Each structure stands twice: as structure tokens, then as C-alpha cells.
Amino acid sequence: EDALDRAILAQTSANLEVVSAAGLELREPIADKLVPGGFGESIFLDAPGLLPDQVCIGDELTCWREGQEQALRLQVVSPRCPCAKIDQKLGKTYTIGGVRAHCASTAHGGFFLRVLHSGDLQEGDIFMLVARPHPSWTVARVSRLLYSHPTANMNYLQRAKAAISDQVTQAIRREEWMGTEAELSELAALPELAVVEY
């Protein structure tokens, strides 16, 4: 059931524009690879202004088609912390200066959605924000607090694999958390936050 927390990965055109203009010093150019589907997302949102500082944990979205509300209802549950496949595909730079590390700390890798009510989705459908219970908890803020410490950013993937198998390894260590104790407690208490990372 916890895996359903992250049923859909969304990426936005605004994120692709920012990654393209980020000035990352990569081993290979990526401009022609920053296209819909390039991040392995389930849905691509053509939304030029939709950046990670405008998407919040708990946001609820309804789907509209030709002026009619559809059954599909989604909820934002977490920023995406991309895996190494992103660096393999985009830039072949496996360091803190690569696309994966940049996207992990900025939330430009997209965000995950939980399905609150199932329904279909078609090209051209429009999502409308209908609820925002936690306006201060943007996916950009969550990514910055969790993944912007260089050690956490570069070791997260290996630690997460170990944590899954041994149930004791910490994917992110307390000293790598970039916020206050109060922020950590507040974030952990958000019922809408995804329970699992993978």
C-alpha cells in the first residue's frame, strides 16, 4: 500500500527550462535530451510557470477536460530524488555538479502524486488546484532541506538501497538535515507526505 504513495511521477516544462539554463558543467550536452519523457515521468505538464516553489505537499489536483471536471483526483506527496539513471541519460556527470544532484537539491526532477480518486487522463487535459493544506511546505523546500547537504546528496542512493534491505541504515543522517529540529518534526507529521521513497 505504501508504494501507492508515489503512483505517478510528474515533470513540468518549467523544470526542463530551469535545468537547461542552470549552467551545469557536464561531460555531455543535454539540450536535445530535455524533452517530455526525458526524466522518465508518468505525466508531463506543459506549464511554463509551474516550478517547485509553487507546488506543495498535500496539494490536491482535479482533472478537467473540455470544461468538465473528470473523476481523476491527485495529491502531491513528495519531490523526486532522482536515481543515477538521470546522470547516465543526461550529461554523464556523476558528481555533485551533475543533473541528478542538481535536481535532488532543487526539486527540478519533478514530484510524485498519490491517486485519491482514479480516472483517465488524456493529452490536453488541465489540472486545477482544489486544495492546499500546507502552503509553506513546497517541494522545493523539502528537497532543499533533505538533499542539499553535499554528503547526503551524493550518498543518498547507496544508503537508501541499504536501508531497504537492512531496515536500520539512515538514508539521510541527522547532521545532514538542512533545517531545524522543529522543521523536521513538522515535515514528518504531514499526513500527506509519502511514507516510502522507493
PDB file of C-alpha atoms in Angstrom:
ATOM      1  CA  GLU A   1       0.000   0.000   0.000  1.00  0.00           C
ATOM      2  CA  ASP A   2       2.846   2.429   0.794  1.00  0.00           C
ATOM      3  CA  ALA A   3       4.099   2.108  -2.796  1.00  0.00           C
ATOM      4  CA  LEU A   4       0.859   3.725  -3.968  1.00  0.00           C
ATOM      5  CA  ASP A   5       2.027   6.917  -2.247  1.00  0.00           C
ATOM      6  CA  ARG A   6       4.139   7.574  -5.316  1.00  0.00           C
ATOM      7  CA  ALA A   7       1.934   6.224  -8.077  1.00  0.00           C
ATOM      8  CA  ILE A   8       2.625   8.973 -10.617  1.00  0.00           C
ATOM      9  CA  LEU A   9       5.779  10.954 -11.369  1.00  0.00           C
ATOM     10  CA  ALA A  10       5.084  14.392 -12.840  1.00  0.00           C
ATOM     11  CA  GLN A  11       7.575  16.625 -14.629  1.00  0.00           C
ATOM     12  CA  THR A  12       6.979  20.168 -15.892  1.00  0.00           C
ATOM     13  CA  SER A  13       8.144  22.200 -18.850  1.00  0.00           C
ATOM     14  CA  ALA A  14       9.260  24.896 -16.384  1.00  0.00           C
ATOM     15  CA  ASN A  15      11.623  22.437 -14.682  1.00  0.00           C
ATOM     16  CA  LEU A  16      13.168  21.469 -18.017  1.00  0.00           C
ATOM     17  CA  GLU A  17      13.773  25.133 -18.855  1.00  0.00           C
ATOM     18  CA  VAL A  18      15.477  25.741 -15.495  1.00  0.00           C
ATOM     19  CA  VAL A  19      17.700  22.649 -15.793  1.00  0.00           C
ATOM     20  CA  SER A  20      18.668  23.710 -19.312  1.00  0.00           C
ATOM     21  CA  ALA A  21      19.639  27.195 -18.093  1.00  0.00           C
ATOM     22  CA  ALA A  22      21.322  26.039 -14.857  1.00  0.00           C
ATOM     23  CA  GLY A  23      24.835  26.347 -16.261  1.00  0.00           C
ATOM     24  CA  LEU A  24      25.799  22.838 -15.187  1.00  0.00           C
ATOM     25  CA  GLU A  25      29.273  21.817 -16.365  1.00  0.00           C
ATOM     26  CA  LEU A  26      28.516  18.411 -17.802  1.00  0.00           C
ATOM     27  CA  ARG A  27      30.584  15.882 -19.722  1.00  0.00           C
ATOM     28  CA  GLU A  28      27.959  15.746 -22.481  1.00  0.00           C
ATOM     29  CA  PRO A  29      25.422  18.338 -23.681  1.00  0.00           C
ATOM     30  CA  ILE A  30      21.808  17.786 -22.656  1.00  0.00           C
ATOM     31  CA  ALA A  31      19.797  20.442 -24.504  1.00  0.00           C
ATOM     32  CA  ASP A  32      18.401  17.993 -27.068  1.00  0.00           C
ATOM     33  CA  LYS A  33      17.582  15.456 -24.332  1.00  0.00           C
ATOM     34  CA  LEU A  34      15.459  17.757 -22.166  1.00  0.00           C
ATOM     35  CA  VAL A  35      12.175  16.710 -23.705  1.00  0.00           C
ATOM     36  CA  PRO A  36       8.889  15.311 -22.386  1.00  0.00           C
ATOM     37  CA  GLY A  37       9.614  11.829 -21.062  1.00  0.00           C
ATOM     38  CA  GLY A  38      13.323  12.572 -20.644  1.00  0.00           C
ATOM     39  CA  PHE A  39      13.138  12.227 -16.871  1.00  0.00           C
ATOM     40  CA  GLY A  40      11.111   9.018 -17.006  1.00  0.00           C
ATOM     41  CA  GLU A  41       7.989  10.776 -15.806  1.00  0.00           C
ATOM     42  CA  SER A  42       4.497   9.295 -15.996  1.00  0.00           C
ATOM     43  CA  ILE A  43       2.937  12.622 -16.946  1.00  0.00           C
ATOM     44  CA  PHE A  44       4.420  15.766 -18.431  1.00  0.00           C
ATOM     45  CA  LEU A  45       2.779  19.078 -17.567  1.00  0.00           C
ATOM     46  CA  ASP A  46       3.215  21.797 -20.160  1.00  0.00           C
ATOM     47  CA  ALA A  47       3.167  24.561 -17.578  1.00  0.00           C
ATOM     48  CA  PRO A  48       5.815  27.251 -18.143  1.00  0.00           C
ATOM     49  CA  GLY A  49       5.375  28.833 -14.702  1.00  0.00           C
ATOM     50  CA  LEU A  50       4.946  25.676 -12.621  1.00  0.00           C
ATOM     51  CA  LEU A  51       8.163  25.499 -10.603  1.00  0.00           C
ATOM     52  CA  PRO A  52       8.945  23.547  -7.394  1.00  0.00           C
ATOM     53  CA  ASP A  53       8.385  26.602  -5.197  1.00  0.00           C
ATOM     54  CA  GLN A  54       4.759  26.666  -6.408  1.00  0.00           C
ATOM     55  CA  VAL A  55       3.898  23.021  -5.710  1.00  0.00           C
ATOM     56  CA  CYS A  56       3.219  21.967  -2.106  1.00  0.00           C
ATOM     57  CA  ILE A  57       2.992  18.709  -0.216  1.00  0.00           C
ATOM     58  CA  GLY A  58      -0.701  17.891   0.065  1.00  0.00           C
ATOM     59  CA  ASP A  59      -1.816  19.919  -2.968  1.00  0.00           C
ATOM     60  CA  GLU A  60      -4.903  18.279  -4.470  1.00  0.00           C
ATOM     61  CA  LEU A  61      -5.483  18.489  -8.207  1.00  0.00           C
ATOM     62  CA  THR A  62      -8.559  17.732 -10.240  1.00  0.00           C
ATOM     63  CA  CYS A  63      -8.549  16.964 -13.923  1.00  0.00           C
ATOM     64  CA  TRP A  64     -10.659  18.960 -16.379  1.00  0.00           C
ATOM     65  CA  ARG A  65     -11.473  18.142 -19.983  1.00  0.00           C
ATOM     66  CA  GLU A  66     -13.416  20.412 -22.314  1.00  0.00           C
ATOM     67  CA  GLY A  67     -14.868  22.346 -19.389  1.00  0.00           C
ATOM     68  CA  GLN A  68     -15.973  19.246 -17.490  1.00  0.00           C
ATOM     69  CA  GLU A  69     -14.419  18.013 -14.254  1.00  0.00           C
ATOM     70  CA  GLN A  70     -13.234  14.423 -14.578  1.00  0.00           C
ATOM     71  CA  ALA A  71     -13.114  11.740 -11.881  1.00  0.00           C
ATOM     72  CA  LEU A  72      -9.307  11.789 -11.534  1.00  0.00           C
ATOM     73  CA  ARG A  73      -8.057  13.477  -8.347  1.00  0.00           C
ATOM     74  CA  LEU A  74      -4.352  13.535  -7.419  1.00  0.00           C
ATOM     75  CA  GLN A  75      -2.330  14.684  -4.410  1.00  0.00           C
ATOM     76  CA  VAL A  76       1.292  15.875  -4.288  1.00  0.00           C
ATOM     77  CA  VAL A  77       3.210  13.671  -1.837  1.00  0.00           C
ATOM     78  CA  SER A  78       6.943  14.315  -2.338  1.00  0.00           C
ATOM     79  CA  PRO A  79       9.639  15.784  -4.515  1.00  0.00           C
ATOM     80  CA  ARG A  80      11.541  13.325  -6.643  1.00  0.00           C
ATOM     81  CA  CYS A  81      15.090  12.478  -5.660  1.00  0.00           C
ATOM     82  CA  PRO A  82      16.339  11.124  -8.985  1.00  0.00           C
ATOM     83  CA  CYS A  83      18.417   7.977  -9.272  1.00  0.00           C
ATOM     84  CA  ALA A  84      21.724   7.580 -11.119  1.00  0.00           C
ATOM     85  CA  LYS A  85      19.888   6.827 -14.369  1.00  0.00           C
ATOM     86  CA  ILE A  86      19.340  10.573 -14.738  1.00  0.00           C
ATOM     87  CA  ASP A  87      23.101  11.217 -14.857  1.00  0.00           C
ATOM     88  CA  GLN A  88      23.525   8.280 -17.228  1.00  0.00           C
ATOM     89  CA  LYS A  89      20.967   9.768 -19.598  1.00  0.00           C
ATOM     90  CA  LEU A  90      21.630  13.473 -19.037  1.00  0.00           C
ATOM     91  CA  GLY A  91      25.195  14.711 -19.076  1.00  0.00           C
ATOM     92  CA  LYS A  92      27.127  11.667 -17.821  1.00  0.00           C
ATOM     93  CA  THR A  93      28.415  13.691 -14.872  1.00  0.00           C
ATOM     94  CA  TYR A  94      28.216  11.605 -11.699  1.00  0.00           C
ATOM     95  CA  THR A  95      29.271  14.275  -9.215  1.00  0.00           C
ATOM     96  CA  ILE A  96      27.639  16.991  -7.122  1.00  0.00           C
ATOM     97  CA  GLY A  97      27.718  19.057 -10.338  1.00  0.00           C
ATOM     98  CA  GLY A  98      25.596  16.579 -12.307  1.00  0.00           C
ATOM     99  CA  VAL A  99      21.947  16.734 -13.262  1.00  0.00           C
ATOM    100  CA  ARG A 100      20.856  14.184 -10.613  1.00  0.00           C
ATOM    101  CA  ALA A 101      22.477  16.084  -7.744  1.00  0.00           C
ATOM    102  CA  HIS A 102      21.153  19.412  -9.019  1.00  0.00           C
ATOM    103  CA  CYS A 103      17.618  18.061  -9.346  1.00  0.00           C
ATOM    104  CA  ALA A 104      17.727  16.347  -5.942  1.00  0.00           C
ATOM    105  CA  SER A 105      18.505  19.568  -4.093  1.00  0.00           C
ATOM    106  CA  THR A 106      16.228  21.839  -6.164  1.00  0.00           C
ATOM    107  CA  ALA A 107      13.232  19.561  -6.911  1.00  0.00           C
ATOM    108  CA  HIS A 108      13.637  20.133 -10.652  1.00  0.00           C
ATOM    109  CA  GLY A 109      13.434  16.361 -11.122  1.00  0.00           C
ATOM    110  CA  GLY A 110       9.675  16.516 -10.698  1.00  0.00           C
ATOM    111  CA  PHE A 111       7.269  15.412  -7.973  1.00  0.00           C
ATOM    112  CA  PHE A 112       5.254  12.371  -7.039  1.00  0.00           C
ATOM    113  CA  LEU A 113       1.479  12.148  -6.866  1.00  0.00           C
ATOM    114  CA  ARG A 114      -0.873   9.842  -4.989  1.00  0.00           C
ATOM    115  CA  VAL A 115      -4.146   8.894  -6.683  1.00  0.00           C
ATOM    116  CA  LEU A 116      -7.030   9.938  -4.437  1.00  0.00           C
ATOM    117  CA  HIS A 117      -9.706   9.027  -6.979  1.00  0.00           C
ATOM    118  CA  SER A 118      -8.950   7.079 -10.132  1.00  0.00           C
ATOM    119  CA  GLY A 119      -9.898   8.216 -13.579  1.00  0.00           C
ATOM    120  CA  ASP A 120      -8.483   8.550 -17.054  1.00  0.00           C
ATOM    121  CA  LEU A 121      -6.156  11.182 -18.424  1.00  0.00           C
ATOM    122  CA  GLN A 122      -5.781  12.453 -21.977  1.00  0.00           C
ATOM    123  CA  GLU A 123      -3.425  14.793 -23.745  1.00  0.00           C
ATOM    124  CA  GLY A 124      -4.780  18.317 -23.404  1.00  0.00           C
ATOM    125  CA  ASP A 125      -6.439  17.755 -20.021  1.00  0.00           C
ATOM    126  CA  ILE A 126      -5.996  20.546 -17.492  1.00  0.00           C
ATOM    127  CA  PHE A 127      -5.206  20.180 -13.798  1.00  0.00           C
ATOM    128  CA  MET A 128      -6.753  22.607 -11.341  1.00  0.00           C
ATOM    129  CA  LEU A 129      -5.578  23.117  -7.773  1.00  0.00           C
ATOM    130  CA  VAL A 130      -8.511  22.496  -5.399  1.00  0.00           C
ATOM    131  CA  ALA A 131      -6.796  22.204  -2.007  1.00  0.00           C
ATOM    132  CA  ARG A 132      -3.523  23.408  -0.475  1.00  0.00           C
ATOM    133  CA  PRO A 133      -3.352  22.307   3.169  1.00  0.00           C
ATOM    134  CA  HIS A 134       0.377  23.080   3.637  1.00  0.00           C
ATOM    135  CA  PRO A 135       1.323  26.216   1.679  1.00  0.00           C
ATOM    136  CA  SER A 136       4.683  26.577   3.426  1.00  0.00           C
ATOM    137  CA  TRP A 137       5.817  23.067   2.504  1.00  0.00           C
ATOM    138  CA  THR A 138       6.769  23.419  -1.153  1.00  0.00           C
ATOM    139  CA  VAL A 139       8.529  20.549  -2.881  1.00  0.00           C
ATOM    140  CA  ALA A 140      11.466  22.939  -3.373  1.00  0.00           C
ATOM    141  CA  ARG A 141      11.728  23.450   0.395  1.00  0.00           C
ATOM    142  CA  VAL A 142      11.501  19.728   1.125  1.00  0.00           C
ATOM    143  CA  SER A 143      14.223  18.943  -1.433  1.00  0.00           C
ATOM    144  CA  ARG A 144      16.470  21.693  -0.126  1.00  0.00           C
ATOM    145  CA  LEU A 145      16.141  20.515   3.471  1.00  0.00           C
ATOM    146  CA  LEU A 146      16.561  16.814   2.698  1.00  0.00           C
ATOM    147  CA  TYR A 147      19.035  16.695  -0.167  1.00  0.00           C
ATOM    148  CA  SER A 148      21.097  19.895  -0.355  1.00  0.00           C
ATOM    149  CA  HIS A 149      23.817  18.776   2.067  1.00  0.00           C
ATOM    150  CA  PRO A 150      26.572  17.531  -0.306  1.00  0.00           C
ATOM    151  CA  THR A 151      27.225  14.336   1.659  1.00  0.00           C
ATOM    152  CA  ALA A 152      23.536  13.424   1.828  1.00  0.00           C
ATOM    153  CA  ASN A 153      23.117  14.275  -1.857  1.00  0.00           C
ATOM    154  CA  MET A 154      25.989  12.086  -3.031  1.00  0.00           C
ATOM    155  CA  ASN A 155      25.402   9.141  -0.652  1.00  0.00           C
ATOM    156  CA  TYR A 156      21.632   9.031  -0.569  1.00  0.00           C
ATOM    157  CA  LEU A 157      21.151   6.398  -3.271  1.00  0.00           C
ATOM    158  CA  GLN A 158      23.558   3.873  -1.773  1.00  0.00           C
ATOM    159  CA  ARG A 159      22.186   4.431   1.727  1.00  0.00           C
ATOM    160  CA  ALA A 160      18.588   4.065   0.540  1.00  0.00           C
ATOM    161  CA  LYS A 161      19.384   0.679  -1.007  1.00  0.00           C
ATOM    162  CA  ALA A 162      20.991  -0.451   2.256  1.00  0.00           C
ATOM    163  CA  ALA A 163      18.064   0.908   4.281  1.00  0.00           C
ATOM    164  CA  ILE A 164      15.580  -1.116   2.255  1.00  0.00           C
ATOM    165  CA  SER A 165      17.443  -4.342   2.886  1.00  0.00           C
ATOM    166  CA  ASP A 166      18.635  -3.915   6.477  1.00  0.00           C
ATOM    167  CA  GLN A 167      15.864  -1.633   7.847  1.00  0.00           C
ATOM    168  CA  VAL A 168      18.376   0.289  10.014  1.00  0.00           C
ATOM    169  CA  THR A 169      20.581   2.338   7.679  1.00  0.00           C
ATOM    170  CA  GLN A 170      19.652   6.009   7.635  1.00  0.00           C
ATOM    171  CA  ALA A 171      19.304   7.346   4.096  1.00  0.00           C
ATOM    172  CA  ILE A 172      19.816  10.867   5.417  1.00  0.00           C
ATOM    173  CA  ARG A 173      21.644  11.412   8.668  1.00  0.00           C
ATOM    174  CA  ARG A 174      20.502  13.954  11.237  1.00  0.00           C
ATOM    175  CA  GLU A 175      23.633  16.100  10.821  1.00  0.00           C
ATOM    176  CA  GLU A 176      22.859  16.334   7.072  1.00  0.00           C
ATOM    177  CA  TRP A 177      19.331  17.682   7.599  1.00  0.00           C
ATOM    178  CA  MET A 178      19.497  21.313   6.474  1.00  0.00           C
ATOM    179  CA  GLY A 179      16.693  22.614   8.681  1.00  0.00           C
ATOM    180  CA  THR A 180      15.774  22.980  12.317  1.00  0.00           C
ATOM    181  CA  GLU A 181      14.506  20.287  14.669  1.00  0.00           C
ATOM    182  CA  ALA A 182      11.089  21.970  14.584  1.00  0.00           C
ATOM    183  CA  GLU A 183      11.006  21.830  10.766  1.00  0.00           C
ATOM    184  CA  LEU A 184      11.932  18.148  10.808  1.00  0.00           C
ATOM    185  CA  SER A 185       9.150  17.373  13.280  1.00  0.00           C
ATOM    186  CA  GLU A 186       6.634  19.419  11.288  1.00  0.00           C
ATOM    187  CA  LEU A 187       7.555  17.751   7.993  1.00  0.00           C
ATOM    188  CA  ALA A 188       7.459  14.258   9.494  1.00  0.00           C
ATOM    189  CA  ALA A 189       3.973  14.962  10.875  1.00  0.00           C
ATOM    190  CA  LEU A 190       2.439  15.870   7.494  1.00  0.00           C
ATOM    191  CA  PRO A 191      -0.072  13.077   6.814  1.00  0.00           C
ATOM    192  CA  GLU A 192       0.102  13.730   3.070  1.00  0.00           C
ATOM    193  CA  LEU A 193       3.884  13.175   2.856  1.00  0.00           C
ATOM    194  CA  ALA A 194       4.827   9.919   1.100  1.00  0.00           C
ATOM    195  CA  VAL A 195       5.831   7.180   3.523  1.00  0.00           C
ATOM    196  CA  VAL A 196       8.360   5.480   1.254  1.00  0.00           C
ATOM    197  CA  GLU A 197      10.988   6.821  -1.123  1.00  0.00           C
ATOM    198  CA  TYR A 198      11.190   3.777  -3.407  1.00  0.00           C
TER     199      TYR A 198
END
